[in-house]
Amino acid sequence: MSQYQQCCECILDTTDDPKIQFTKKGVCNYCVSYSNQYKDNWPDKASLDNKLQVQLSEIKLLGKSKPFDCIMGLSGGVDSSYLALKAKEWGLRPLLVHFDNGWNTDISVRNIKNACNILDVELHTVVADWEEFKDLQLSFLKASTPDGEIPTDHAINALMFKEASKRGIDYIINGM
């Protein structure tokens, strides 16, 4: 077996793939392949910023005569809270929606309230029927699905589409 080596750009090493190859600079063949196929063809920051500004202008234009120009989910976690902050910084008027599946922590509830107060945004919350939701989630766990959060993920997406349709909101923004 060859001497142990780890890629200087990622975590792959000779224990992950005994046939892994490295450049003289210590970059593995997987990183080289990625760079050749994707990284070198990735748009530059200015191009991405321009696309964002065009999209934001369209969202604002279509929502101009409405109380909200977009809808977003808010869990109380870092990702959705940060996205809500960015939406306000971008000048959007989001309606935030929260799906309470019964598993909210005190911290997430406090974060949701704080985010809505600080950002001065409206929040629409739907509370799941606890027994029904618990039964659904337990079924997913017993079935050994790879993600026990599928029921919550589907419910929040359905809620956003329903609210967007009901209120005439053209854009749903998420932070995936």
CSV table of C-alpha atoms in Angstrom, one decimal:
chain,number,residue,atom,x,y,z
A,1,MET,CA,0.0,0.0,0.0
A,2,SER,CA,1.2,3.5,-0.8
A,3,GLN,CA,2.0,6.1,1.8
A,4,TYR,CA,-0.9,7.9,3.5
A,5,GLN,CA,-1.8,11.2,1.9
A,6,GLN,CA,-4.8,13.6,2.3
A,7,CYS,CA,-5.9,16.1,-0.2
A,8,CYS,CA,-5.0,19.7,0.6
A,9,GLU,CA,-8.4,21.0,-0.6
A,10,CYS,CA,-10.8,18.5,0.7
A,11,ILE,CA,-11.0,15.7,3.3
A,12,LEU,CA,-10.4,12.7,1.0
A,13,ASP,CA,-7.3,10.6,1.6
A,14,THR,CA,-5.8,7.3,0.7
A,15,THR,CA,-7.9,5.4,3.2
A,16,ASP,CA,-11.1,6.6,1.5
A,17,ASP,CA,-9.9,5.5,-1.9
A,18,PRO,CA,-6.7,3.5,-2.3
A,19,LYS,CA,-6.6,4.5,-6.0
A,20,ILE,CA,-6.9,8.2,-5.3
A,21,GLN,CA,-4.3,10.3,-7.1
A,22,PHE,CA,-2.7,13.6,-6.2
A,23,THR,CA,-1.1,16.4,-8.1
A,24,LYS,CA,2.4,17.6,-7.2
A,25,LYS,CA,0.6,20.3,-5.1
A,26,GLY,CA,-1.3,17.7,-3.2
A,27,VAL,CA,-4.8,18.1,-4.8
A,28,CYS,CA,-6.7,14.9,-5.3
A,29,ASN,CA,-8.1,13.8,-8.7
A,30,TYR,CA,-11.7,14.4,-7.4
A,31,CYS,CA,-11.0,18.1,-6.7
A,32,VAL,CA,-9.2,18.4,-10.0
A,33,SER,CA,-12.2,16.9,-11.8
A,34,TYR,CA,-14.6,19.2,-9.9
A,35,SER,CA,-12.5,22.2,-10.8
A,36,ASN,CA,-12.4,21.3,-14.5
A,37,GLN,CA,-16.1,20.6,-14.7
A,38,TYR,CA,-17.7,23.2,-12.4
A,39,LYS,CA,-15.5,25.6,-10.5
A,40,ASP,CA,-13.8,27.2,-13.5
A,41,ASN,CA,-17.2,27.7,-15.2
A,42,TRP,CA,-19.0,29.1,-12.1
A,43,PRO,CA,-20.3,32.7,-12.6
A,44,ASP,CA,-18.2,35.5,-11.0
A,45,LYS,CA,-19.6,37.4,-8.0
A,46,ALA,CA,-20.5,40.4,-10.1
A,47,SER,CA,-22.6,38.3,-12.4
A,48,LEU,CA,-24.4,36.6,-9.5
A,49,ASP,CA,-25.0,39.9,-7.8
A,50,ASN,CA,-26.5,41.2,-11.1
A,51,LYS,CA,-28.8,38.2,-11.3
A,52,LEU,CA,-29.9,38.7,-7.7
A,53,GLN,CA,-30.7,42.4,-8.4
A,54,VAL,CA,-32.7,41.5,-11.5
A,55,GLN,CA,-34.7,38.9,-9.5
A,56,LEU,CA,-35.3,41.3,-6.6
A,57,SER,CA,-36.6,44.0,-9.0
A,58,GLU,CA,-39.0,41.5,-10.5
A,59,ILE,CA,-40.3,40.4,-7.1
A,60,LYS,CA,-40.8,44.0,-6.1
A,61,LEU,CA,-42.5,44.9,-9.3
A,62,LEU,CA,-45.0,42.0,-9.2
A,63,GLY,CA,-45.8,42.6,-5.5
A,64,LYS,CA,-45.9,46.4,-5.8
A,65,SER,CA,-49.7,46.8,-5.3
A,66,LYS,CA,-49.9,43.9,-2.7
A,67,PRO,CA,-49.3,43.9,1.0
A,68,PHE,CA,-46.6,41.3,0.5
A,69,ASP,CA,-44.3,40.7,-2.4
A,70,CYS,CA,-43.0,37.3,-1.2
A,71,ILE,CA,-43.6,34.5,1.3
A,72,MET,CA,-41.0,32.7,3.4
A,73,GLY,CA,-41.0,30.0,6.0
A,74,LEU,CA,-39.6,30.8,9.4
A,75,SER,CA,-38.6,28.0,11.8
A,76,GLY,CA,-36.7,30.1,14.4
A,77,GLY,CA,-33.5,28.5,13.3
A,78,VAL,CA,-30.4,30.3,11.9
A,79,ASP,CA,-31.1,29.7,8.2
A,80,SER,CA,-34.6,30.9,8.0
A,81,SER,CA,-34.0,33.8,10.4
A,82,TYR,CA,-31.0,35.0,8.4
A,83,LEU,CA,-32.9,34.8,5.1
A,84,ALA,CA,-35.7,36.9,6.6
A,85,LEU,CA,-33.1,39.5,7.6
A,86,LYS,CA,-31.6,39.5,4.1
A,87,ALA,CA,-35.1,39.8,2.6
A,88,LYS,CA,-35.7,43.0,4.6
A,89,GLU,CA,-32.2,44.3,3.8
A,90,TRP,CA,-33.1,43.7,0.1
A,91,GLY,CA,-36.2,45.8,0.5
A,92,LEU,CA,-38.7,43.0,0.2
A,93,ARG,CA,-42.0,42.8,2.1
A,94,PRO,CA,-42.2,39.1,3.1
A,95,LEU,CA,-45.1,37.3,4.8
A,96,LEU,CA,-43.4,34.9,7.1
A,97,VAL,CA,-45.2,31.5,7.8
A,98,HIS,CA,-44.4,29.1,10.5
A,99,PHE,CA,-45.6,25.5,10.7
A,100,ASP,CA,-45.8,24.4,14.4
A,101,ASN,CA,-45.5,20.6,14.3
A,102,GLY,CA,-45.5,20.3,18.1
A,103,TRP,CA,-41.7,20.1,18.4
A,104,ASN,CA,-40.9,23.8,18.8
A,105,THR,CA,-38.3,24.6,21.5
A,106,ASP,CA,-38.6,27.6,23.7
A,107,ILE,CA,-35.5,29.0,21.9
A,108,SER,CA,-37.1,28.7,18.5
A,109,VAL,CA,-40.4,30.3,19.7
A,110,ARG,CA,-38.4,33.2,21.2
A,111,ASN,CA,-36.3,33.5,18.0
A,112,ILE,CA,-39.5,33.7,15.9
A,113,LYS,CA,-41.0,36.4,18.0
A,114,ASN,CA,-37.7,38.4,18.1
A,115,ALA,CA,-37.2,38.1,14.4
A,116,CYS,CA,-40.7,39.3,13.6
A,117,ASN,CA,-40.5,42.2,16.1
A,118,ILE,CA,-37.1,43.3,15.0
A,119,LEU,CA,-37.8,43.0,11.3
A,120,ASP,CA,-41.4,44.4,11.6
A,121,VAL,CA,-42.9,41.6,9.6
A,122,GLU,CA,-46.2,39.7,9.8
A,123,LEU,CA,-46.2,36.1,10.8
A,124,HIS,CA,-48.8,33.5,9.9
A,125,THR,CA,-48.6,30.3,12.1
A,126,VAL,CA,-50.4,27.0,11.5
A,127,VAL,CA,-50.4,24.6,14.4
A,128,ALA,CA,-50.6,20.9,13.4
A,129,ASP,CA,-53.0,18.5,15.1
A,130,TRP,CA,-50.5,17.0,17.5
A,131,GLU,CA,-51.9,13.4,17.6
A,132,GLU,CA,-52.3,13.3,13.8
A,133,PHE,CA,-48.8,14.7,13.2
A,134,LYS,CA,-47.2,12.6,15.8
A,135,ASP,CA,-48.7,9.5,14.2
A,136,LEU,CA,-47.5,10.5,10.7
A,137,GLN,CA,-44.0,11.3,11.9
A,138,LEU,CA,-43.8,8.0,13.9
A,139,SER,CA,-44.8,6.1,10.7
A,140,PHE,CA,-41.9,7.7,8.9
A,141,LEU,CA,-39.5,6.8,11.7
A,142,LYS,CA,-40.7,3.2,11.9
A,143,ALA,CA,-40.4,2.9,8.1
A,144,SER,CA,-36.7,3.8,8.5
A,145,THR,CA,-36.9,6.6,5.9
A,146,PRO,CA,-33.7,8.5,5.5
A,147,ASP,CA,-35.3,11.7,6.8
A,148,GLY,CA,-37.8,11.8,9.6
A,149,GLU,CA,-38.4,15.5,8.9
A,150,ILE,CA,-40.1,14.8,5.5
A,151,PRO,CA,-43.6,15.3,7.0
A,152,THR,CA,-42.6,18.7,8.3
A,153,ASP,CA,-40.8,19.7,5.1
A,154,HIS,CA,-43.8,18.8,3.0
A,155,ALA,CA,-46.2,20.6,5.4
A,156,ILE,CA,-44.3,23.8,5.4
A,157,ASN,CA,-44.0,23.8,1.6
A,158,ALA,CA,-47.8,23.1,1.2
A,159,LEU,CA,-48.5,25.8,3.7
A,160,MET,CA,-46.5,28.4,1.8
A,161,PHE,CA,-48.1,27.4,-1.6
A,162,LYS,CA,-51.6,27.6,0.0
A,163,GLU,CA,-50.9,31.0,1.6
A,164,ALA,CA,-49.3,32.4,-1.5
A,165,SER,CA,-52.2,31.3,-3.7
A,166,LYS,CA,-54.8,32.6,-1.2
A,167,ARG,CA,-53.1,36.0,-0.9
A,168,GLY,CA,-52.0,36.4,-4.5
A,169,ILE,CA,-48.2,36.3,-3.6
A,170,ASP,CA,-46.1,35.4,-6.7
A,171,TYR,CA,-42.9,34.5,-5.0
A,172,ILE,CA,-41.9,31.9,-2.4
A,173,ILE,CA,-38.4,32.3,-1.1
A,174,ASN,CA,-36.5,29.6,0.7
A,175,GLY,CA,-33.0,29.2,1.9
A,176,MET,CA,-32.1,25.7,0.8
